[in-house]
XYZ file of C-alpha atoms in Angstrom:
117
model
C -22.912 9.131 8.175
C -20.915 12.287 7.608
C -22.573 15.507 8.715
C -22.080 18.973 7.226
C -20.503 20.127 10.469
C -17.958 17.291 10.486
C -17.193 17.865 6.792
C -16.596 21.530 7.533
C -14.256 20.593 10.369
C -12.089 18.783 7.812
C -11.398 22.246 6.341
C -11.645 21.059 2.748
C -13.620 23.902 1.224
C -14.797 27.322 2.311
C -18.392 26.742 1.233
C -21.004 24.496 2.773
C -20.897 21.056 1.179
C -24.061 19.832 -0.525
C -25.417 16.286 -0.182
C -23.450 14.967 -3.164
C -20.204 16.439 -1.846
C -20.866 14.887 1.567
C -21.280 11.490 -0.095
C -18.059 11.974 -2.060
C -16.152 12.966 1.085
C -17.502 9.931 2.922
C -16.613 7.738 -0.053
C -13.083 9.187 -0.141
C -12.609 8.290 3.528
C -13.894 4.773 2.827
C -11.500 4.538 -0.152
C -8.608 5.384 2.153
C -9.724 2.688 4.607
C -10.123 0.046 1.905
C -7.047 0.811 -0.190
C -4.361 2.065 2.191
C -2.827 1.228 5.539
C -3.608 4.769 6.747
C -5.980 4.876 9.713
C -8.467 7.758 9.716
C -10.452 8.839 12.753
C -12.748 11.688 11.755
C -14.144 11.849 15.269
C -10.855 13.257 16.504
C -10.300 16.984 16.432
C -7.317 16.824 14.096
C -7.475 14.939 10.814
C -3.972 14.626 9.311
C -3.162 17.012 6.479
C -2.371 14.162 4.066
C -5.890 12.774 4.559
C -7.436 16.211 3.976
C -5.295 16.650 0.859
C -6.308 13.235 -0.506
C -10.001 13.966 0.079
C -9.639 17.265 -1.795
C -7.896 15.509 -4.692
C -10.509 12.736 -4.619
C -13.226 15.351 -5.097
C -11.307 16.802 -8.063
C -10.839 13.386 -9.694
C -14.476 12.417 -9.217
C -15.597 15.688 -10.829
C -13.455 15.219 -13.944
C -15.493 14.993 -17.139
C -15.768 11.528 -18.681
C -16.364 10.871 -22.352
C -16.421 13.728 -24.825
C -14.319 16.627 -23.549
C -14.506 18.880 -26.612
C -16.282 19.121 -29.961
C -15.859 21.177 -33.113
C -18.790 21.578 -35.506
C -16.996 22.777 -38.646
C -14.245 20.187 -38.783
C -16.361 17.455 -37.176
C -13.781 16.844 -34.470
C -14.293 15.303 -31.030
C -11.879 14.755 -28.165
C -12.405 11.974 -25.662
C -11.029 11.400 -22.198
C -10.439 7.729 -21.446
C -8.593 8.256 -18.169
C -9.398 5.616 -15.581
C -10.394 7.365 -12.355
C -9.211 4.465 -10.229
C -5.720 4.683 -11.750
C -5.678 8.411 -11.007
C -6.761 7.812 -7.402
C -4.057 5.199 -6.918
C -1.464 7.592 -8.339
C -2.666 10.422 -6.084
C -2.689 8.119 -3.048
C 0.844 6.906 -3.841
C 2.121 10.464 -4.025
C 0.342 11.603 -0.850
C 0.629 8.550 1.425
C 3.672 6.852 -0.114
C 3.627 3.679 -2.193
C 4.356 1.521 0.845
C 1.038 2.600 2.413
C -1.177 2.041 -0.635
C -2.515 -1.467 -1.159
C -4.723 -0.730 -4.203
C -3.405 -1.659 -7.616
C -0.636 -3.892 -6.325
C -0.164 -7.174 -8.125
C 0.754 -10.223 -6.113
C 2.050 -13.463 -7.536
C 1.281 -16.864 -6.091
C 3.465 -19.778 -7.076
C 1.790 -22.963 -8.153
C 2.457 -26.072 -6.065
C 2.098 -28.375 -8.989
C 2.169 -27.518 -12.658
C -0.237 -30.298 -13.672
C -3.094 -31.831 -11.781
């Protein structure tokens, strides 16, 4: 479990993180572990800058509004955001860690041994 003190040591934000932010930070670190080849040790005194940057971007992506983003009463207009957060996270991870270190979103092909069985 991530503590407020450890989250502060990551130097992500100037303010004290609340419980939801702590969960998001912890989830971001788990996302890195599950979807990249990057190894993160938050018990060490220096967390790499690319990990800190990804966690910051992860928080931004997770706080993006989903669904209706704007409405107009007179013209009866609505704008929707259909952006897939996972696609955004993969894109952010690719740009921060490099595509060769990101395993999420990669398609692998397996050849069939026999066409008919």
